[in-house]
Tab-separated table of C-alpha atoms and ligand atoms in Angstrom:
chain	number	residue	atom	x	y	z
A	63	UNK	CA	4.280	3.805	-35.266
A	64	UNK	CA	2.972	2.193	-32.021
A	65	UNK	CA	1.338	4.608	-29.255
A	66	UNK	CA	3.436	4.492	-25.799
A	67	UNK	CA	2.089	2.047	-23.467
A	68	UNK	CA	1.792	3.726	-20.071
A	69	UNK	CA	2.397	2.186	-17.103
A	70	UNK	CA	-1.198	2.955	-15.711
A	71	UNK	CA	-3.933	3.466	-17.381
A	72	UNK	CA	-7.345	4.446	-15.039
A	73	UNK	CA	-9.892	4.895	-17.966
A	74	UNK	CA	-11.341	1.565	-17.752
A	75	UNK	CA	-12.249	2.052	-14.229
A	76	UNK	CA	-14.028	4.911	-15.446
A	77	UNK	CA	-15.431	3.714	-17.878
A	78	UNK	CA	-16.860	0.698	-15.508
A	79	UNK	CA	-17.829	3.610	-12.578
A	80	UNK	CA	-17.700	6.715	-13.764
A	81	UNK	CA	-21.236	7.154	-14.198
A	82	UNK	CA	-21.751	6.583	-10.428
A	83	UNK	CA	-18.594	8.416	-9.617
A	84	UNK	CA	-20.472	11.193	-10.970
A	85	UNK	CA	-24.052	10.756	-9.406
A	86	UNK	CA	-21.902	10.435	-5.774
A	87	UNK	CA	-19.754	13.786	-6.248
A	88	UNK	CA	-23.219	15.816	-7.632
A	89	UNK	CA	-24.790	14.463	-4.522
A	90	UNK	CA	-22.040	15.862	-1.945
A	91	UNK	CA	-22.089	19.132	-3.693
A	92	UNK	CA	-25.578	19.557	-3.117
A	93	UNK	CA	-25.828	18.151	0.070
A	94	UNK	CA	-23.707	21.511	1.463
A	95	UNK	CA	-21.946	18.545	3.425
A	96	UNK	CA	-18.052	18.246	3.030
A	97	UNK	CA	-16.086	16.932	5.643
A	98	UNK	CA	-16.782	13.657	7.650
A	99	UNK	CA	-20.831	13.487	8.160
A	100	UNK	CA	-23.010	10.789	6.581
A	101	UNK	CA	-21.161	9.870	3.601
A	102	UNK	CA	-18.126	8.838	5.335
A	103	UNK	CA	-19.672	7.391	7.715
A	104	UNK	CA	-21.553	5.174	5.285
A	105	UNK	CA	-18.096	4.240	3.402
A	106	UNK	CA	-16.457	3.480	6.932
A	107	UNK	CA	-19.120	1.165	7.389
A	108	UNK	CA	-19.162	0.090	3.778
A	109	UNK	CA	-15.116	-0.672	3.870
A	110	UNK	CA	-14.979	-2.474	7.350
A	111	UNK	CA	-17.525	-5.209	6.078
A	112	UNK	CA	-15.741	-5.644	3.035
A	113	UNK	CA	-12.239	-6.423	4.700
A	114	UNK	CA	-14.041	-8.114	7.702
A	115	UNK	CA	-13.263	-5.892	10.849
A	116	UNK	CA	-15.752	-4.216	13.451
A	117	UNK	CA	-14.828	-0.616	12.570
A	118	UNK	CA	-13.029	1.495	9.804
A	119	UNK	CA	-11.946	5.125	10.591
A	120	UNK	CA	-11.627	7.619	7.123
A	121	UNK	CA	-8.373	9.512	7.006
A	122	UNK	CA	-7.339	12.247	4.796
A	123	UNK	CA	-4.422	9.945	3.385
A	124	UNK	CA	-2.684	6.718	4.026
A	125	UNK	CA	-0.057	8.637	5.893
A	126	UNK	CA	-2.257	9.896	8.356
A	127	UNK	CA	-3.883	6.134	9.027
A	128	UNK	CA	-0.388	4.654	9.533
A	129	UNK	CA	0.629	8.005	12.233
A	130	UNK	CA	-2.965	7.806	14.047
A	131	UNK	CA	-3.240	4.498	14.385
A	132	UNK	CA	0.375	3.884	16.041
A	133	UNK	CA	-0.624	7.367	18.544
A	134	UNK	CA	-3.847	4.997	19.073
A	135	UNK	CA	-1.580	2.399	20.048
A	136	UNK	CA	0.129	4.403	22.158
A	137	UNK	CA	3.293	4.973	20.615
A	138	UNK	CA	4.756	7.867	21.021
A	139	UNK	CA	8.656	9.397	22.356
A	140	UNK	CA	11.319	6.727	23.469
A	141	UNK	CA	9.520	3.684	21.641
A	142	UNK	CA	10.826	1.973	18.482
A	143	UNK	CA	9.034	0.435	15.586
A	144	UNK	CA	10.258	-1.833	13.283
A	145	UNK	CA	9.716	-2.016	9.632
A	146	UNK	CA	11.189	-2.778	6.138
A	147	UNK	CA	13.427	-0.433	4.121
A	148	UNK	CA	11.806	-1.625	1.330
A	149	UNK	CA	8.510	0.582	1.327
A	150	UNK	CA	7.152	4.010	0.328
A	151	UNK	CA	9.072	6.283	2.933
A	152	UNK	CA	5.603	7.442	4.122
A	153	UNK	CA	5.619	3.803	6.229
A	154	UNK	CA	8.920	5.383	7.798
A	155	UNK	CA	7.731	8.747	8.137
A	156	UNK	CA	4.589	8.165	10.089
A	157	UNK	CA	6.860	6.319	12.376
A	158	UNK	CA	8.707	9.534	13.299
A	159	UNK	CA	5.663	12.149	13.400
A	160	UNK	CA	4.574	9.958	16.212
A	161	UNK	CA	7.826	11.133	17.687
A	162	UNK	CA	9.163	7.519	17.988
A	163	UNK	CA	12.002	6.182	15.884
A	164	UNK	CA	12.011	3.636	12.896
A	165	UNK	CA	14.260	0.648	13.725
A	166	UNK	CA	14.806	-1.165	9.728
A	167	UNK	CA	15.277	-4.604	9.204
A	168	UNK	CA	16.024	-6.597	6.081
A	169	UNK	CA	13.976	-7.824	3.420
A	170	UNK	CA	13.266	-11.617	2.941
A	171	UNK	CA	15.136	-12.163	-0.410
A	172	UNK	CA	12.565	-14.521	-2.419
A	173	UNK	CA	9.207	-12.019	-0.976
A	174	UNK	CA	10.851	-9.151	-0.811
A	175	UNK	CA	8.636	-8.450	1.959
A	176	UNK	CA	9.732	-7.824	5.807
A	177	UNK	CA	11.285	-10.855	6.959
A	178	UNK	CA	10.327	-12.194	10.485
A	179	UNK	CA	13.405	-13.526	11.260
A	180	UNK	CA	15.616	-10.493	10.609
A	181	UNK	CA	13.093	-8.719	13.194
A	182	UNK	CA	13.657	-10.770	15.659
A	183	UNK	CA	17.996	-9.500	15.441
A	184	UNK	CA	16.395	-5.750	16.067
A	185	UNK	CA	14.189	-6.067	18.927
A	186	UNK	CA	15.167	-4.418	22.243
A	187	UNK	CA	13.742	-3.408	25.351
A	188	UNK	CA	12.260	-0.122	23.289
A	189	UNK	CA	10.483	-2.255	20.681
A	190	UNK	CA	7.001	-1.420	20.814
A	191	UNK	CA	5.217	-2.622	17.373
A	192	UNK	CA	5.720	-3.961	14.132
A	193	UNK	CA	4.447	-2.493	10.985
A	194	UNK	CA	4.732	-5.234	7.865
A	195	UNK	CA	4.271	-3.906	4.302
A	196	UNK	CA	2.545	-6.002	2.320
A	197	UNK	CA	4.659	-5.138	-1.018
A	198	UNK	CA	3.068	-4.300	-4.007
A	199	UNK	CA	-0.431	-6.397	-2.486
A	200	UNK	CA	1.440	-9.357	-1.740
A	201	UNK	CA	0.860	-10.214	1.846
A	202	UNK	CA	3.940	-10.129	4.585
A	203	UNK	CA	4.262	-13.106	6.653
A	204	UNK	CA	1.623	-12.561	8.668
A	205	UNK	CA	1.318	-15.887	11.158
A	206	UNK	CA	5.147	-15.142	11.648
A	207	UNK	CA	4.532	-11.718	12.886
A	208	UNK	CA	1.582	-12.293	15.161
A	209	UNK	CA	3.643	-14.592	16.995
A	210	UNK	CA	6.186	-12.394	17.256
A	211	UNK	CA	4.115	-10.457	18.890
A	212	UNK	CA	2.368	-12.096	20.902
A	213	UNK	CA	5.669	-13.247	22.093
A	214	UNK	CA	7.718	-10.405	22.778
A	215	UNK	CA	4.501	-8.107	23.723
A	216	UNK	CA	4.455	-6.052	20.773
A	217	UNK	CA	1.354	-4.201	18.623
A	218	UNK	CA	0.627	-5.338	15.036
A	219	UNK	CA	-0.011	-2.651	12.679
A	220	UNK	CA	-0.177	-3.437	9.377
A	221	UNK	CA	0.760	-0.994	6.164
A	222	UNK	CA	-1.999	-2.296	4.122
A	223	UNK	CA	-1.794	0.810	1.778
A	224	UNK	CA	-1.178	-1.686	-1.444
A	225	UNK	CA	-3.220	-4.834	-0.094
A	226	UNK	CA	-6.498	-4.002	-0.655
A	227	UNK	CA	-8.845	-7.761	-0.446
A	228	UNK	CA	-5.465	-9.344	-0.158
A	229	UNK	CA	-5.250	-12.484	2.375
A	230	UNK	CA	-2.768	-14.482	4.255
A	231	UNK	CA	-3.885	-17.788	5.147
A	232	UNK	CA	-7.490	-16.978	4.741
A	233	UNK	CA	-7.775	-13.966	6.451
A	234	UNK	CA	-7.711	-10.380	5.199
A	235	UNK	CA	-4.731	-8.334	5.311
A	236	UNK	CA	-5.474	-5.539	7.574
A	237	UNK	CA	-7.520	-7.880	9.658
A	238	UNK	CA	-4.089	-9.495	11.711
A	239	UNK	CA	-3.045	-6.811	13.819
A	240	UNK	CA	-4.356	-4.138	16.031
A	241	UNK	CA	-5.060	-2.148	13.098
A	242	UNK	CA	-4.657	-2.264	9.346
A	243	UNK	CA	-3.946	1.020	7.312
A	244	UNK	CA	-5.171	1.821	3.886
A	245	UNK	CA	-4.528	4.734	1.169
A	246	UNK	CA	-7.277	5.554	-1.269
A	247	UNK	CA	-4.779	7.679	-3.537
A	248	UNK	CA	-5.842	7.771	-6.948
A	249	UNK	CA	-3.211	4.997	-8.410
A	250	UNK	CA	-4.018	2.492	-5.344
A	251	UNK	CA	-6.308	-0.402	-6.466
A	252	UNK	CA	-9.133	1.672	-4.553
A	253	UNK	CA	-8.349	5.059	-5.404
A	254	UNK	CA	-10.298	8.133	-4.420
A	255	UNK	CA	-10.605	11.727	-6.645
A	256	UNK	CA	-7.606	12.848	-4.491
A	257	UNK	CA	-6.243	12.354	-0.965
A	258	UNK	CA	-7.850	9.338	1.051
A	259	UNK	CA	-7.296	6.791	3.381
A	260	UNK	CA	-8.552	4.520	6.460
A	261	UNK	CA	-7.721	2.626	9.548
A	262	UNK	CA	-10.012	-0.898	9.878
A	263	UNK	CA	-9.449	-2.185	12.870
A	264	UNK	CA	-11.626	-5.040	15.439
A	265	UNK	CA	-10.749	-2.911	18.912
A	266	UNK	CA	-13.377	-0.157	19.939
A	267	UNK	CA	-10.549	1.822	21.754
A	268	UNK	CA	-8.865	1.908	18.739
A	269	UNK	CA	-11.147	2.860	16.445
A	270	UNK	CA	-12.626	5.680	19.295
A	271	UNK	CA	-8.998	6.980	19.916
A	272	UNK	CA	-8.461	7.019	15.686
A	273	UNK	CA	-11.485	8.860	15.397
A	274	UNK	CA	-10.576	11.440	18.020
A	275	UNK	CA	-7.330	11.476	16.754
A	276	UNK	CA	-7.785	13.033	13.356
A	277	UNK	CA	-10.118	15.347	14.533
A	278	UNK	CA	-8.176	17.177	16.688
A	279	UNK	CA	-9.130	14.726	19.368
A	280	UNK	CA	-12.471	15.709	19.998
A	281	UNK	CA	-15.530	13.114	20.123
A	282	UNK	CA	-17.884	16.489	20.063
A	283	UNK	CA	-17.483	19.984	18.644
A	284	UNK	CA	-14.731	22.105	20.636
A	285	UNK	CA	-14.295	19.414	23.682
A	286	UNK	CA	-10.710	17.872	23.014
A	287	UNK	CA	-10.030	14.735	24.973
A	288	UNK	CA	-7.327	13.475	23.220
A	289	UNK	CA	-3.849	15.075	23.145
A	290	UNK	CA	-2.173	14.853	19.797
A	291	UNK	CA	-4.775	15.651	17.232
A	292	UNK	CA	-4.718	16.754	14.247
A	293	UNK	CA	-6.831	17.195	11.187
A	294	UNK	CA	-6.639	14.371	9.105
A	295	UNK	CA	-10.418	14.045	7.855
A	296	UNK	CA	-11.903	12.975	5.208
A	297	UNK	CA	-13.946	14.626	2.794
A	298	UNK	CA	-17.564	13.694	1.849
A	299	UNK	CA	-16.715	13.139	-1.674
A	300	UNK	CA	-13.716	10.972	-1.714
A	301	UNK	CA	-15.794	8.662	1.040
A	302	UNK	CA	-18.760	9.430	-1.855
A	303	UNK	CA	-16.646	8.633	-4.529
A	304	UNK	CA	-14.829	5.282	-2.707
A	305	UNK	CA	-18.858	4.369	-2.158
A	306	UNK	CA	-19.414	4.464	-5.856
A	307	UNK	CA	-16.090	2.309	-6.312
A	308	UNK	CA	-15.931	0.074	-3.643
A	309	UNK	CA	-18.854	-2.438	-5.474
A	310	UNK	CA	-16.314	-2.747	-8.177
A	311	UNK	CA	-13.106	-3.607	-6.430
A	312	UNK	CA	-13.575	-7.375	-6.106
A	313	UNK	CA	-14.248	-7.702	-10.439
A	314	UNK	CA	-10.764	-5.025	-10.620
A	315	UNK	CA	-8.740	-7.544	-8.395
A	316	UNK	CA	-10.108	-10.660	-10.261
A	317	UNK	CA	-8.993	-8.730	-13.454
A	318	UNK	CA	-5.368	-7.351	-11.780
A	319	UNK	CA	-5.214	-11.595	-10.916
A	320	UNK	CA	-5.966	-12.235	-14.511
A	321	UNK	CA	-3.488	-9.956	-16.004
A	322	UNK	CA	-0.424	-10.887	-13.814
A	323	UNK	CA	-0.897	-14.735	-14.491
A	324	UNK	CA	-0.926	-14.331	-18.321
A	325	UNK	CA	2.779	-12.325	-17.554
A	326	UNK	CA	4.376	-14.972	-15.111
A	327	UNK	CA	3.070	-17.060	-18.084
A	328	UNK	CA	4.254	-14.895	-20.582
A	329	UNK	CA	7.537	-14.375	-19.080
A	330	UNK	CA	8.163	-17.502	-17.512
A	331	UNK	CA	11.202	-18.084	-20.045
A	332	UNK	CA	12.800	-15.103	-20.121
A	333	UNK	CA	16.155	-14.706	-17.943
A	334	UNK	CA	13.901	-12.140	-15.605
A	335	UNK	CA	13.014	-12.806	-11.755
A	336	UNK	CA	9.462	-13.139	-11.852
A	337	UNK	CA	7.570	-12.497	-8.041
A	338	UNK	CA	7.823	-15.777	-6.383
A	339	UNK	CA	4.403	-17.963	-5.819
A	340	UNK	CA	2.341	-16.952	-2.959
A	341	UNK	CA	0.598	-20.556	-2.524
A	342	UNK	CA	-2.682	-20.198	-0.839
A	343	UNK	CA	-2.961	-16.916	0.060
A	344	UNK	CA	-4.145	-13.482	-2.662
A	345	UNK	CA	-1.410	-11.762	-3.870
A	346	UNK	CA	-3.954	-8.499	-5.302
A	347	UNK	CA	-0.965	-7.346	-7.747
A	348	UNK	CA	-1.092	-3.301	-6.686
A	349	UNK	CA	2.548	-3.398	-8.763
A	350	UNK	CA	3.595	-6.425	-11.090
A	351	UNK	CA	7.586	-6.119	-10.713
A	352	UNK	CA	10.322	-8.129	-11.953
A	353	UNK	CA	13.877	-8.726	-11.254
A	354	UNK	CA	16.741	-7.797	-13.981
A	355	UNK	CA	20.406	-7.359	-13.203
A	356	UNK	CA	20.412	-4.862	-15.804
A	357	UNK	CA	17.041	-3.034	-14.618
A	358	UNK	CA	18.200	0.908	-15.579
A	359	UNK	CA	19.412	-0.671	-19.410
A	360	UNK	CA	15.974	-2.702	-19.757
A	361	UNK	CA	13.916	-0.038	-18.736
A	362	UNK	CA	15.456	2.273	-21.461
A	363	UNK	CA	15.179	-0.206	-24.214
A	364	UNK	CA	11.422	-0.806	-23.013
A	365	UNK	CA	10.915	3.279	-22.923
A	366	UNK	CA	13.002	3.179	-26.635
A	367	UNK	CA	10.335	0.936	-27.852
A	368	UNK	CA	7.358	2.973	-26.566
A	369	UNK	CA	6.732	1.084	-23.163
A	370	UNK	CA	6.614	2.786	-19.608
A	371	UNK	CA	7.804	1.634	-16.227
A	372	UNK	CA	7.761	2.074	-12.891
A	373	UNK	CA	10.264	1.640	-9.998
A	374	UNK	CA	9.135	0.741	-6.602
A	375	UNK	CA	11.066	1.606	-5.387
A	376	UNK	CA	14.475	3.088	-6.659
A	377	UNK	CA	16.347	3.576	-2.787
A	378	UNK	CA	15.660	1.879	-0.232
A	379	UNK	CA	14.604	4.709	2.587
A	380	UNK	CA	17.643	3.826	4.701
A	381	UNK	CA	19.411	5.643	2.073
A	382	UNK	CA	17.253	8.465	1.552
A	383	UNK	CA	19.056	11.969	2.578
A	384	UNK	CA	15.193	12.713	4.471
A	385	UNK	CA	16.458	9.732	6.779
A	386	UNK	CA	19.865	10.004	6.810
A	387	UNK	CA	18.959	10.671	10.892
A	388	UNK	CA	18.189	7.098	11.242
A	389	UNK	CA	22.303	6.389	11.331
A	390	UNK	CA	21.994	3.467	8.673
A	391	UNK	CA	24.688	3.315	6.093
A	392	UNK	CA	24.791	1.350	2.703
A	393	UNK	CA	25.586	-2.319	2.878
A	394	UNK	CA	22.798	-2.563	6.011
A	395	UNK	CA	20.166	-3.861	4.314
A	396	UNK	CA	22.038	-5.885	1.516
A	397	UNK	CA	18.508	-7.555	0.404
A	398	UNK	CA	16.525	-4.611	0.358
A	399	UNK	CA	19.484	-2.572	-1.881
A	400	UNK	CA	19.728	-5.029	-4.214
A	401	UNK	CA	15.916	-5.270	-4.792
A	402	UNK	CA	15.854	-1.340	-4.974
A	403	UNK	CA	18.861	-1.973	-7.860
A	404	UNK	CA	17.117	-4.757	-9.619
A	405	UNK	CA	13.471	-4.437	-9.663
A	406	UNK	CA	10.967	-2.896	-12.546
A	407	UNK	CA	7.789	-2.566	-12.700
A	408	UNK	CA	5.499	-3.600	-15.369
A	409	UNK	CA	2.176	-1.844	-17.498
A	410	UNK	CA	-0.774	-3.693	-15.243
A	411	UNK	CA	-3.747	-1.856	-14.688
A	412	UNK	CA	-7.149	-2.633	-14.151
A	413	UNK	CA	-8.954	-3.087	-17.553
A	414	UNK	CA	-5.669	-3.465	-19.563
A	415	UNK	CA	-6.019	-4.947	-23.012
A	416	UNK	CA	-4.645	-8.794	-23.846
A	417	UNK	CA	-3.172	-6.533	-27.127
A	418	UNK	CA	-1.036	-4.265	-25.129
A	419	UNK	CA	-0.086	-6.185	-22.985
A	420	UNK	CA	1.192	-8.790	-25.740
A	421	UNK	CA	3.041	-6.264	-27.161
A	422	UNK	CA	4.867	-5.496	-23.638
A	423	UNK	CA	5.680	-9.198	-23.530
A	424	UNK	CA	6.942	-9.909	-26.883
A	425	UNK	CA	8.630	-6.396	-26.847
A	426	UNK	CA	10.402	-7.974	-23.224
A	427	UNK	CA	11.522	-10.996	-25.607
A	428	UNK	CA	12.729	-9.023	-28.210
A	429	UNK	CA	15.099	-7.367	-25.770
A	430	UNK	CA	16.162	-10.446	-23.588
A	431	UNK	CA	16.084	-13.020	-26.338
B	644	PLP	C1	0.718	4.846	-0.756
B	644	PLP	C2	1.429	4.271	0.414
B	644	PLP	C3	1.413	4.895	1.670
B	644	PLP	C4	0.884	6.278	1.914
B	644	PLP	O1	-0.401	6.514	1.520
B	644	PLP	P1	-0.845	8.005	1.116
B	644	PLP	O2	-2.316	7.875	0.955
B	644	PLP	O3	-0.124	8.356	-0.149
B	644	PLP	O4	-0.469	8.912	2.239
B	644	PLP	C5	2.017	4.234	2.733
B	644	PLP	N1	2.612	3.047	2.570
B	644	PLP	C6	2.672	2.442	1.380
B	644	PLP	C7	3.349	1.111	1.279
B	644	PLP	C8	2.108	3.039	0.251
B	644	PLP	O5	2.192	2.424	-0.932
C-alpha cells in the first residue's frame, strides 16, 4: 500500500533550516525581548533589501499589512477599493475594517488574476485604490495597473501575500505600488512559527504612518499621534525565525520553479488546464493549480488513490454569506465562479521528491487517460 501524498509537506524546509530556526528562537527567549525591538527590526531591514524597497514594516499577519497599509494611504469611510473575487477573503476583509467598501471586478480568464480592463467598468468618483492579487505567486498585470492609476489618480497596493521574489517585467512584486503586503503564515513560501506578516514599501510616510499604525499609533511609548491604531506587532521570534529563513528562500523558489515545470511537462497531455505561460516575468508557484471540468470527481479519485488536494479557492468571496453585504449575486463574476468550480490544486512543496511527485502524475493519467 502507498502512503498518502499530502498536499504540503514543510519537513524539508526544516530539515534545510531548522537548525538555525532553532539557534534564532533560543536566542529571543533569552534575550527577555518579545515584541518588535532589535530582531524585527533587523528582519524589516533584512526583507526590504531582498524585495528591493526603502523600508519594510513587520505585522502580526498578512491581514493586518493589507488594513494598515490602505489606513496609511488614507483610506478610510466613503472610499471604494477595487479588487478580485478571486482571493483569500482576508484581501476583502481588510478592505472593510478600514471602514471603506470592496468594489469586485472580474477575473482575466487565461491568468485568473484581476483583469485591468474589467477595473476600468467599476471605477467611480469613490474609487480610491486598487489592490491586485498576485494568484497563487503569479504576478497581476502590473504595468496595466500602474497606469491605471496614474491615470485615474488612484493608490497601488498590492496583495503580495503569495508572491514572495515574484516579478513583473523585471521588477519585484510588492515593489509597483505604494505599498506591497506580505503574510509570513506558516504554509506561505516564507512562513513564520505562527502569525506574521509585512508591508515593504519605497515612501517614508508610508512606512512612518504603518509603523504608527500597528502600534496603536504611537512613534514613542504612550504618545499616540495617529488615530486608528491598533496592535498588530510582531513578535521577536517570528521576525527571528523569518531571519533564519529568509537566506533560504531564493534556493526554495528555484526548487518550487523546478517542481512546477516537470508538471506542466508532465501534464502537458492530459485533457487538464494547465496555468497559462507567464513569459518573462517569475511566476514563484505559492499553489500549482489546474483546471478540470470535473474538479470535485478528480479530486476524489486522486484522494481514493492516496493523493491530497487543495482548493484555492472553492467560492469566490462575492458569494460568501460573510459578504453577502457587498449586494453581489451569482452570475457577477462569471470568470471568477467558474475558476472557483474548476480549479485544483496540486502536491508542490518545497523539497518534494521527483518519486512522489511521479506518482501524482502518472496517478493524474491513470484517471484522465
Ligand atoms: C494568506 C493571504 C492573506 C492573509 O494573510 P494572513 O497572514 O493569513 O493574515 C491575504 N491575501 C492572500 C491572497 C493570502 O493568500
Amino acid at each position: 500500500m502507498n502512503t498518502t501524498i499530502p498536499f504540503v509537506d514543510l519537513e524539508p524546509q526544516y530539515r534545510d533550516a531548522g537548525a538555525d530556526i532553532e539557534a534564532a528562537a533560543l536566542r529571543v527567549l533569552r534575550s527577555r525581548q518579545y515584541v518588535l525591538g532589535p530582531e524585527v527590526e533587523a528582519f524589516e531591514r533584512e526583507f526590504s533589501t531582498a524585495i528591493g524597497t526603502r523600508y519594510c514594516v513587520g505585522t502580526d499577519s498578512g491581514t493586518s499589512a493589507l488594513r494598515l497599509a490602505l489606513q496609511a494611504c488614507g483610506i478610510g469611510p466613503g472610499d471604494e477599493v477595487i479588487t478580485t473575487p478571486a482571493t483569500f477573503i482576508a484581501t476583502v476583509e481588510a478592505i472593510r475594517q478600514t471602514g471603506a467598501r470592496a468594489v469586485l471586478a472580474d477575473i482575466d480568464p487565461a491568468s485568473w488574476n484581476l483583469d485591468p480592463a474589467r477595473v476600468e467598468h467599476v471605477l467611480g468618483p469613490r474609487s480610491r485604490a486598487i489592490i491586485p492579487v498576485h494568484l497563487h505567486g503569479r504576478s497581476a498585470d502590473l504595468c496595466a495597473f500602474g497606469e491605471l492609476c496614474l491615470h485615474h489618480g488612484l493608490t497601488l497596493v498590492e496583495d503580495a501575500a503569495q508572491a514572495h521574489l515574484a516579478h513583473h517585467g523585471g521588477r519585484r512584486c510588492g515593489t509597483m505600488g505604494m505599498a506591497g503586503c506580505f503574510s509570513f503564515y506558516p504554509g506561505k513560501n516564507l512562513g513564520a512559527a505562527g502569525e506574521a506578516g509585512a508591508v515593504v514599501t519605497s515612501d517614508p510616510e508610508i512606512a512612518r504612518r504603518v509603523a504608527m499604525l500597528r502600534d496603536f499609533g504611537s512613534e514613542r511609548k504612550y504618545e499616540h499621534i495617529l488615530q486608528g491604531g491598533t496592535n498588530a506587532r510582531l513578535e521577536s521570534i517570528q521576525a527571528a525565525i523569518l531571519r533564519a529563513k529568509l537566506p533560504f528562500l531564493e534556493g526554495w523558489t528555484q526548487d518550487r520553479e523546478r517542481i512546477a515545470l516537470r508538471y506542466l511537462e508532465g501534464l502537458a497531455d492530459l485533457p487538464l488546464t494547465l496555468p497559462a505561460a507567464v513569459g518573462s516575468d517569475r511566476h514563484v508557484w505559492h499553489v500549482f493549480a489546474v483546471r478540470h471540468p470535473r474538479r470535485d470527481w478528480l479530486r476524489q479519485e486522486l484522494a481514493a488513490r492516496g493523493i491530497e488536494t487543495g482548493i484555492h479557492y472553492p467560492k469566490p468571496v462575492h458569494l460568501q454569506p460573510a459578504c453577502q453585504y457587498l449586494g453581489y449575486r451569482e452570475g457577477d463574476f462569471p470568470h471568477a465562479e467558474a475558476y472557483c468550480r474548476e480549479t485544483l490544486s496540486l502536491p508542490l512543496w518545497t523539497g518534494m521528491p521527483d518519486s512522489v511527485q511521479d506518482r501524482v502524475i502518472e496517478t493524474l493519467e491513470s484517471i484522465l487517460r
